[in-house]
PDB file of C-alpha atoms in Angstrom:
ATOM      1  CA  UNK M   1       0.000   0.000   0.000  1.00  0.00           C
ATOM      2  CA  UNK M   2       1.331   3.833  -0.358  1.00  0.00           C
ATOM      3  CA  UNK M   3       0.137   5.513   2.200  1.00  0.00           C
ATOM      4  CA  UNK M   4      -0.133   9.186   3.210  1.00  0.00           C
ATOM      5  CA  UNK M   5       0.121  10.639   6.009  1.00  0.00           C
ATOM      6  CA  UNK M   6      -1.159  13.861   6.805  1.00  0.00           C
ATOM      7  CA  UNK M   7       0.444  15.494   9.867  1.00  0.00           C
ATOM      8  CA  UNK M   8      -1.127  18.967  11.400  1.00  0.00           C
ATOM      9  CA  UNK M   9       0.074  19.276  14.980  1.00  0.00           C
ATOM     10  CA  UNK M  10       3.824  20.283  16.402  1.00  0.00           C
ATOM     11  CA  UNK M  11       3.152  17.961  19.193  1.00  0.00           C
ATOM     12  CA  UNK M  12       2.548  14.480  19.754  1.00  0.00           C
ATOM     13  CA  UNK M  13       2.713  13.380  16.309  1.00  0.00           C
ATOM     14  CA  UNK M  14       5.644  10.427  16.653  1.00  0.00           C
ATOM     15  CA  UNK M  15       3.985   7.678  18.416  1.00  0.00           C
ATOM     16  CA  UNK M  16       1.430   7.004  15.712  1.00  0.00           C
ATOM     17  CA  UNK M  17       3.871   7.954  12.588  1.00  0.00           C
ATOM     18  CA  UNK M  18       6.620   5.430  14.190  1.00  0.00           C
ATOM     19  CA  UNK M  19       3.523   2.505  13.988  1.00  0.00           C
ATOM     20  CA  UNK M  20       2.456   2.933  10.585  1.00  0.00           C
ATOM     21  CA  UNK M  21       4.551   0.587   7.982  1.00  0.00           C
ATOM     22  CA  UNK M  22       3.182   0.818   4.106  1.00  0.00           C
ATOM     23  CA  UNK M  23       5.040   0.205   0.927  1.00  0.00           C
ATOM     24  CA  UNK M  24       5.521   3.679   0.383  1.00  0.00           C
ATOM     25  CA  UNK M  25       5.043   5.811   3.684  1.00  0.00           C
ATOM     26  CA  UNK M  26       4.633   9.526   2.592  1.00  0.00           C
ATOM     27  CA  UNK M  27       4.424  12.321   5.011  1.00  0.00           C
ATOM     28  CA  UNK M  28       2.258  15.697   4.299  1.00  0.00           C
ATOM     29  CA  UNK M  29       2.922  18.218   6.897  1.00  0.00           C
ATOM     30  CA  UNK M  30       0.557  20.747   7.253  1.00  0.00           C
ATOM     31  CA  UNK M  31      -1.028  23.465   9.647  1.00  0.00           C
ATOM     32  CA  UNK M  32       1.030  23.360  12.708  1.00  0.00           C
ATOM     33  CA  UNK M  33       2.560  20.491  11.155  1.00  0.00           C
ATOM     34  CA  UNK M  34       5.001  22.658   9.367  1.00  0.00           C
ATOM     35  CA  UNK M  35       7.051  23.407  12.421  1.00  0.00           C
ATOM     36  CA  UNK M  36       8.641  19.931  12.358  1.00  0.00           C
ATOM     37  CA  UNK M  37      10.455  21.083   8.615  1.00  0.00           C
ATOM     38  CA  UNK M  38      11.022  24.411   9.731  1.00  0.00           C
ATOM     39  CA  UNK M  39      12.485  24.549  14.155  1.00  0.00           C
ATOM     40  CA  UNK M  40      15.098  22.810  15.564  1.00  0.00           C
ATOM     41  CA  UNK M  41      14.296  22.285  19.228  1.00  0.00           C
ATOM     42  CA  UNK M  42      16.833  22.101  21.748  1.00  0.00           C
ATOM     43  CA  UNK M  43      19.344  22.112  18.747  1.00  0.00           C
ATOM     44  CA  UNK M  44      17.655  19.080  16.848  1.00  0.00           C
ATOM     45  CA  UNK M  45      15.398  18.382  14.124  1.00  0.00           C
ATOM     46  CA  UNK M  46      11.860  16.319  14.166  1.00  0.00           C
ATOM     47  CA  UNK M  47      12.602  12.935  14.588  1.00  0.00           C
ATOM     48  CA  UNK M  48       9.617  12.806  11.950  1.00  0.00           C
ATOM     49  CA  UNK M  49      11.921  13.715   9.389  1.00  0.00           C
ATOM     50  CA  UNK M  50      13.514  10.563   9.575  1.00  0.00           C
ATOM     51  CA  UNK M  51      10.628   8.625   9.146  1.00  0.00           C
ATOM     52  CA  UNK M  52      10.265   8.691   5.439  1.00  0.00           C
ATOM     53  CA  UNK M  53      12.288   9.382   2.096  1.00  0.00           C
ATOM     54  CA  UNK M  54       8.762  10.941   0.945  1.00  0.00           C
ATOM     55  CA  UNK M  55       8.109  14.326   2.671  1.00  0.00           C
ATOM     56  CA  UNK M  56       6.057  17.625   1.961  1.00  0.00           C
ATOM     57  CA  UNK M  57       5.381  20.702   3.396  1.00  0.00           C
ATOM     58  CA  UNK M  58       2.388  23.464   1.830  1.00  0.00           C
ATOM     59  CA  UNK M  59       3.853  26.605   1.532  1.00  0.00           C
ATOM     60  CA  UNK M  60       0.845  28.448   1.981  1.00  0.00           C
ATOM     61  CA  UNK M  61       0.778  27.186   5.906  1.00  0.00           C
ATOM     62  CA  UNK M  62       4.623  27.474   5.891  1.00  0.00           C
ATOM     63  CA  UNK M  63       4.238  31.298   4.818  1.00  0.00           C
ATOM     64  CA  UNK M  64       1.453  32.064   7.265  1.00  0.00           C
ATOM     65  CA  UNK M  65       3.416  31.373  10.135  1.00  0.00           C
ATOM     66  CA  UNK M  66       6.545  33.415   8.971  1.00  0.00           C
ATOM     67  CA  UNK M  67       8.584  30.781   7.171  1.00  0.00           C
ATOM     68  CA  UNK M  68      10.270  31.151   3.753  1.00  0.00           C
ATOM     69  CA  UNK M  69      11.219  27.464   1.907  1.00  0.00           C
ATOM     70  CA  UNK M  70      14.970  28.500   2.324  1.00  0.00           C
ATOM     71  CA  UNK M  71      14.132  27.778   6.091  1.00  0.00           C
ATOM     72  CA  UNK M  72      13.310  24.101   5.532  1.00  0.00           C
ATOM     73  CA  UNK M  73      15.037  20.920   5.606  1.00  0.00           C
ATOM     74  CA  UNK M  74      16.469  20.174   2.538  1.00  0.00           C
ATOM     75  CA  UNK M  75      14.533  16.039   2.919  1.00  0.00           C
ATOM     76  CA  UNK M  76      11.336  18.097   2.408  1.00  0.00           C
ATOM     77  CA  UNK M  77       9.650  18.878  -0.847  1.00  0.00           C
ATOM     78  CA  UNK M  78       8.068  22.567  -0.686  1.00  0.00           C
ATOM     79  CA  UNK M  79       4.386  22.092  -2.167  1.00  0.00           C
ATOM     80  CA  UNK M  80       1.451  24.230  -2.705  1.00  0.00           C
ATOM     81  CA  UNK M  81      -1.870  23.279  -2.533  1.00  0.00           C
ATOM     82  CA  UNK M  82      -2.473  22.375  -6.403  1.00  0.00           C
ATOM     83  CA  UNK M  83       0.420  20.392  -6.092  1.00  0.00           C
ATOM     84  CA  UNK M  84      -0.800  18.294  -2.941  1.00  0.00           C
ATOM     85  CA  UNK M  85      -3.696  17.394  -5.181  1.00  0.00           C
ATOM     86  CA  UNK M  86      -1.427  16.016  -7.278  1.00  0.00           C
ATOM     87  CA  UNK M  87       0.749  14.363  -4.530  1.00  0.00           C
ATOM     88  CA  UNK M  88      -2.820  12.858  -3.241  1.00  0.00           C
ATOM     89  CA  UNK M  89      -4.275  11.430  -6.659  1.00  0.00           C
ATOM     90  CA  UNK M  90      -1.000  10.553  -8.119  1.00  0.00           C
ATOM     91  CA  UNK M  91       1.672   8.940  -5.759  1.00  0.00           C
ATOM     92  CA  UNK M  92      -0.889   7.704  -3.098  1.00  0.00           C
ATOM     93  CA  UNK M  93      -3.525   4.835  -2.710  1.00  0.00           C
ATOM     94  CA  UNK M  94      -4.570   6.337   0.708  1.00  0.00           C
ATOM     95  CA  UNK M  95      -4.704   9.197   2.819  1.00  0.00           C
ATOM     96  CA  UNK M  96      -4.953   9.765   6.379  1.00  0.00           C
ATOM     97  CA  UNK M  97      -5.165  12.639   8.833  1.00  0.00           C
ATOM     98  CA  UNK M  98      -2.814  12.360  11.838  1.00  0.00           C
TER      99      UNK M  98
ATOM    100  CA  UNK G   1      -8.324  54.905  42.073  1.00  0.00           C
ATOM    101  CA  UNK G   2      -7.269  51.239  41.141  1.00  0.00           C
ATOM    102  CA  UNK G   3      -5.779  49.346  38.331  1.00  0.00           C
ATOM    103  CA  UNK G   4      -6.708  46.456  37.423  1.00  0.00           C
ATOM    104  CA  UNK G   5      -4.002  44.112  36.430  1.00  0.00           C
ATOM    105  CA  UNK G   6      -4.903  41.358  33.016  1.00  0.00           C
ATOM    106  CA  UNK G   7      -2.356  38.738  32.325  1.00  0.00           C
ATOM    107  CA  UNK G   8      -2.739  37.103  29.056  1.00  0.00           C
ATOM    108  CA  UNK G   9      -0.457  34.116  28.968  1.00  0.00           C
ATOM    109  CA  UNK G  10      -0.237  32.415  25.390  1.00  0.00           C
ATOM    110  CA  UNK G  11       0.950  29.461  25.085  1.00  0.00           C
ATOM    111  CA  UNK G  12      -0.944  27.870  21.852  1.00  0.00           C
ATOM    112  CA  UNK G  13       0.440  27.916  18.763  1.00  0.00           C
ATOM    113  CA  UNK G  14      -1.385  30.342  15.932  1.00  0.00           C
ATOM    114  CA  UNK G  15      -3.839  29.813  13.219  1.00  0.00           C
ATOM    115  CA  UNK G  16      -4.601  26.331  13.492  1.00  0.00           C
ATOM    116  CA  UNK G  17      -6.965  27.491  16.544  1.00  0.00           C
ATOM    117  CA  UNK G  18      -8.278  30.725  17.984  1.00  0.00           C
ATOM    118  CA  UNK G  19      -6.579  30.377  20.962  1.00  0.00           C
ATOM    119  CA  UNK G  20      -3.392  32.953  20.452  1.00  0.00           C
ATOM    120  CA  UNK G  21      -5.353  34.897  18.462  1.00  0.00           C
ATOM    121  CA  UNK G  22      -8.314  35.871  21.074  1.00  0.00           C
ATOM    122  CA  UNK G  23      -5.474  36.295  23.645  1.00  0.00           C
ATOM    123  CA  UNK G  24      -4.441  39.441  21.853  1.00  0.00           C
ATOM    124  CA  UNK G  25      -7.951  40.602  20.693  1.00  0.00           C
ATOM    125  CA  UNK G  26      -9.221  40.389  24.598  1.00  0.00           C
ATOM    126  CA  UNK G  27      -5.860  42.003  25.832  1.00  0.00           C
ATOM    127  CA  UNK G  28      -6.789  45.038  23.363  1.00  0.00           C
ATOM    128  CA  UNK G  29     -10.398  45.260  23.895  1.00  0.00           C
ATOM    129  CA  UNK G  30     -10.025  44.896  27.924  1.00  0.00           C
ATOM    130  CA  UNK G  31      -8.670  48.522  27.936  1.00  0.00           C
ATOM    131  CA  UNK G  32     -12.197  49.471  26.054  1.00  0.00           C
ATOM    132  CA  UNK G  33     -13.812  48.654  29.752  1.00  0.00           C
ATOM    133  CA  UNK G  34     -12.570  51.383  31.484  1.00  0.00           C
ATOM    134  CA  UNK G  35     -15.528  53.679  29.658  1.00  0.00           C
ATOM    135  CA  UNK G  36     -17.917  51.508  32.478  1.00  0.00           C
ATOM    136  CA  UNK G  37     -15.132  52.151  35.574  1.00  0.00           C
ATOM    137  CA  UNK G  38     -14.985  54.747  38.213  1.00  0.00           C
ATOM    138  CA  UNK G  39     -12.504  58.356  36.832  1.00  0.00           C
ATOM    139  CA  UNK G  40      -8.674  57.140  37.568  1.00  0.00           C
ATOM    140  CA  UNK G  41      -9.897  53.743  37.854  1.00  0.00           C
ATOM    141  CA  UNK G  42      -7.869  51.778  34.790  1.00  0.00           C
ATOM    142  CA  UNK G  43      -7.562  48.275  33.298  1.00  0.00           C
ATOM    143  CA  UNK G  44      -3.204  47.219  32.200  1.00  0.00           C
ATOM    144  CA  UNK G  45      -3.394  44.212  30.217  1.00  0.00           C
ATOM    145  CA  UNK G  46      -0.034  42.322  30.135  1.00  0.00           C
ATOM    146  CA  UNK G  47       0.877  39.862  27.401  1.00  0.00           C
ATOM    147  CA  UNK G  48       3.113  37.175  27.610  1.00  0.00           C
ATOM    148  CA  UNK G  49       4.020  34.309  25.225  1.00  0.00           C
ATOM    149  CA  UNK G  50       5.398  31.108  26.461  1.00  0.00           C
ATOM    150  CA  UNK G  51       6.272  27.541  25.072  1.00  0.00           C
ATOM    151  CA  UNK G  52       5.489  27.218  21.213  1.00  0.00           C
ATOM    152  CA  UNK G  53       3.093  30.354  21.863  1.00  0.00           C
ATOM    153  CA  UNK G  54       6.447  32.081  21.631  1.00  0.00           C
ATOM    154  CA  UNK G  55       5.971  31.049  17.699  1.00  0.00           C
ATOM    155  CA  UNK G  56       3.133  33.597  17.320  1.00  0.00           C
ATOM    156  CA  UNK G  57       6.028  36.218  17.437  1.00  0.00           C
ATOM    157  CA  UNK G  58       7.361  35.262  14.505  1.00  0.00           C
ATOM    158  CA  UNK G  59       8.137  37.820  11.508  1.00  0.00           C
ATOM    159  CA  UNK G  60       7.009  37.812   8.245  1.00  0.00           C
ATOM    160  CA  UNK G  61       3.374  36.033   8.582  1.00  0.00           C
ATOM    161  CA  UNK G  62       2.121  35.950   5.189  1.00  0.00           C
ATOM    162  CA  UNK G  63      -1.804  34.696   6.745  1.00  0.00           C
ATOM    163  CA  UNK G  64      -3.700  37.987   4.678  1.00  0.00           C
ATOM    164  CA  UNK G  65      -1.919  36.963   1.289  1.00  0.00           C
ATOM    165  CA  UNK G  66      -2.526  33.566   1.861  1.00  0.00           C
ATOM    166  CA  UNK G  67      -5.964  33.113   3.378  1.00  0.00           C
ATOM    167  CA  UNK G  68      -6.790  36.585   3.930  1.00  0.00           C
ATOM    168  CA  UNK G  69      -6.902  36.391   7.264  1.00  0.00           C
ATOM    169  CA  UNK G  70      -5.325  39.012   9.643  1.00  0.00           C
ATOM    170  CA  UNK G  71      -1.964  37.923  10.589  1.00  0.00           C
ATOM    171  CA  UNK G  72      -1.134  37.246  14.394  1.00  0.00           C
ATOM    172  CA  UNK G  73       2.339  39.422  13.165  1.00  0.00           C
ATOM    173  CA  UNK G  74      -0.539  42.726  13.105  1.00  0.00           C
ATOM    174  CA  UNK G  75      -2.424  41.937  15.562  1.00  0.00           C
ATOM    175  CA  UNK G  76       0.798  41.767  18.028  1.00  0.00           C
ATOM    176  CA  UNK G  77       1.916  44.727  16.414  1.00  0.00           C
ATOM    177  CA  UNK G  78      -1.325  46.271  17.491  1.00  0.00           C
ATOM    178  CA  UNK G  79      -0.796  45.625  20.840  1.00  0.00           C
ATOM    179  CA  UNK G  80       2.494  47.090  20.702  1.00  0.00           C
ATOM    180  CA  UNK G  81       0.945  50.415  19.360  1.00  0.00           C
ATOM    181  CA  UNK G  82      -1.312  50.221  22.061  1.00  0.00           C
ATOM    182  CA  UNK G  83       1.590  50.336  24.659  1.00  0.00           C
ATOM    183  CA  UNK G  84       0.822  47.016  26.090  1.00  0.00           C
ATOM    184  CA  UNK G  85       3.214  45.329  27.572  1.00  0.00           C
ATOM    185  CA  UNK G  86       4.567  42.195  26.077  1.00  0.00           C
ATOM    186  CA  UNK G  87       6.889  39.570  27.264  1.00  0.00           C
ATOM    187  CA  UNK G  88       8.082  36.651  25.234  1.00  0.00           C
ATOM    188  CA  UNK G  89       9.844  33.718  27.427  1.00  0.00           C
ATOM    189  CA  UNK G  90      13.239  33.819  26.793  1.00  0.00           C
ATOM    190  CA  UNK G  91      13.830  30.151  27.858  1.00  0.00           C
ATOM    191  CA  UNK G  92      11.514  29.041  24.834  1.00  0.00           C
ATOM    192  CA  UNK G  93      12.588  31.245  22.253  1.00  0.00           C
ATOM    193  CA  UNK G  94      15.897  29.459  23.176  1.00  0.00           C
ATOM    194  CA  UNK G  95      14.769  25.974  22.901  1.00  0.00           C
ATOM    195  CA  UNK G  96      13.473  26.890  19.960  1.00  0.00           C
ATOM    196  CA  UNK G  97      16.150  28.101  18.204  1.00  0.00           C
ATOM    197  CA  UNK G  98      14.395  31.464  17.635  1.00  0.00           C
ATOM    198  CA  UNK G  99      16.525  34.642  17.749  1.00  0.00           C
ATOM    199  CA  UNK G 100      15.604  38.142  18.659  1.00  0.00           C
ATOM    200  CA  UNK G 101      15.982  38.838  14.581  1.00  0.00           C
ATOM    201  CA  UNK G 102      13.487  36.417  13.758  1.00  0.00           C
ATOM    202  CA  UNK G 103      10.603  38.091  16.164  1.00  0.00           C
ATOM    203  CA  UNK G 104       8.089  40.764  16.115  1.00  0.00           C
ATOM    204  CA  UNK G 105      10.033  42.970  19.072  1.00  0.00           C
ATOM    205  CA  UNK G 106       8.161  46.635  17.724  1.00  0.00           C
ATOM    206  CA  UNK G 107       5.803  47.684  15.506  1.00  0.00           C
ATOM    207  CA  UNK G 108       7.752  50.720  14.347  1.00  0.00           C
ATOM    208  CA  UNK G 109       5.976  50.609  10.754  1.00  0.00           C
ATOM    209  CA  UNK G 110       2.823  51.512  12.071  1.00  0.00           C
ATOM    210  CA  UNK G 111       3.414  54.137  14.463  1.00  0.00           C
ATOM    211  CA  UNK G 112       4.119  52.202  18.001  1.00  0.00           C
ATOM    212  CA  UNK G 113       7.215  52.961  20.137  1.00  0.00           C
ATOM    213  CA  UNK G 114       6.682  50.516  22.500  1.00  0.00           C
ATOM    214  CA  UNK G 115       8.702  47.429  22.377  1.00  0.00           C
ATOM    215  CA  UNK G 116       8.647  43.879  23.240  1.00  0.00           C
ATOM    216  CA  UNK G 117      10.651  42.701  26.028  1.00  0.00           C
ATOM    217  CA  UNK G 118      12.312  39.170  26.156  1.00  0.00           C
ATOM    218  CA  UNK G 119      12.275  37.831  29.166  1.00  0.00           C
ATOM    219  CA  UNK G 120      13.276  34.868  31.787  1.00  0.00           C
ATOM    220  CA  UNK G 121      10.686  32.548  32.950  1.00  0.00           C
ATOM    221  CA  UNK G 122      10.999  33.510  36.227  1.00  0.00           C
ATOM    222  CA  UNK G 123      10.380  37.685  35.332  1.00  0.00           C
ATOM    223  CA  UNK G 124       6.863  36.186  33.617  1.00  0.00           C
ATOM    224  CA  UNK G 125       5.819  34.374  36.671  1.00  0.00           C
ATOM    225  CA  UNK G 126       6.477  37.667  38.754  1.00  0.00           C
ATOM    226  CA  UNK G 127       4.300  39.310  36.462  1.00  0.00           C
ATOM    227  CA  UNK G 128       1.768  36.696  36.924  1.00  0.00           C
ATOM    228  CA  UNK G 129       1.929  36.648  40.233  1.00  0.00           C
ATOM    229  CA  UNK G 130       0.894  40.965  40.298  1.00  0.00           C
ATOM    230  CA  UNK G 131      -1.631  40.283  38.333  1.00  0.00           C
ATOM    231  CA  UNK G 132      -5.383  40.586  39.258  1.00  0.00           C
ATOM    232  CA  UNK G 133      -6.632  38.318  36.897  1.00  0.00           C
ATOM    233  CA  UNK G 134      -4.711  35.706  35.031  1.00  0.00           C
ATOM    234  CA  UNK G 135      -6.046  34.332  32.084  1.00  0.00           C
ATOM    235  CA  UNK G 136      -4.334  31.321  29.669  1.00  0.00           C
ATOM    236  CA  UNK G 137      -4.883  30.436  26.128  1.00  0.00           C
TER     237      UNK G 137
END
């Protein structure tokens, strides 16, 4: 199965991700998801983004909080909402809110 | 002649709820109140952003071009032209890997020439403590 996995909170977001095994595991972070690609707390990045090869962040929710895409980690793709249509339709057999 | 002392502690992060951004729309409208006190009686709301709330200081928030919503960016701006008083935990901001470069600290564009203060923990829990009323969202 290809999964994806839509993640919207800054908190509390590992212990389901870490579960969830597919064929291809991708990882949408949006909302106050975006924090994981953009803050480094206590000096380190989100564990999430080492849970999958396959990672997004919308720019519109990046941009609303006062991030530029230069400010990401370079393991995550910069989309914008057209494009996460595409991501959804194209590269995924399911999707699922976190 | 009193004052009554508001501390609005914010500790949510913005835009995915209301929580941050009613924290600043009370703290501005509480000074509207003192049209129904006693002459020399006055309201002094006192703002201060803690844990990831410290992320609503952020510059740049693009929210209007992007959803067209107002921005948390003008609305802490707006308290800042008000003169409010607004701490942002310096512990957090830390943790965070924020620096002061990277945060709303005046609102200089618009007119204000009060600025934001960081501060220790321990300064924002005196300032909770002198409160009257102590409010968290």
């Amino acid at each position: 199965m290809r999964l994806g996995v839509i993640v919207s909170d800054f908190r509390n977001m590992d212990e389901t991700l870490s579960r969830l095994k597919a064929d291809k595991l991708g990882v949408i972070f949006v909302s106050n998801g975006v924090y994981h690609t953009a803050t480094k707390e206590g000096g380190k990045k989100s564990p999430l983004l080492e849970k999958s090869p396959n990672m997004y962040v919308l720019t519109e929710d990046l941009q609303s909080r006062g991030f530029s895409e230069v400010q990401i980690d370079s393991r995550v793709k910069p989309v914008t909402y057209s494009d996460l249509v595409d991501v959804i339709f194209n590269d995924y057999d399911k999707t699922i809110w976190i | 002649m009193a004052t009554v002392k508001l501390g609005f502690i914010v500790k949510s992060l913005p835009y995915k709820t209301e929580a941050s951004r009613l924290a600043l729309t009370h703290a501005i409208a509480s000074q509207t109140v003192e049209i129904y006190l006693e002459d020399g009686d006055m309201v002094e709301p006192v703002v201060a952003f803690i844990g990831d709330g410290v992320l609503n200081c952020l510059k740049n928030q693009k929210a209007m071009n992007m959803y067209g919503v107002t921005s948390l960016e003008q609305h802490l701006k707006n308290s800042l032209l008000l003169d409010m008083r607004v701490l942002i935990c310096k512990e957090d901001m830390e943790k965070l890997g924020l620096s002061e470069d990277a945060l709303i600290m005046d609102a200089e564009d618009i007119g204000g020439e009060t600025k934001a203060n960081i501060a220790p923990f321990s300064e924002i829990m005196k300032e909770m403590d002198s409160t009257n009323h102590l409010l968290f969202f």
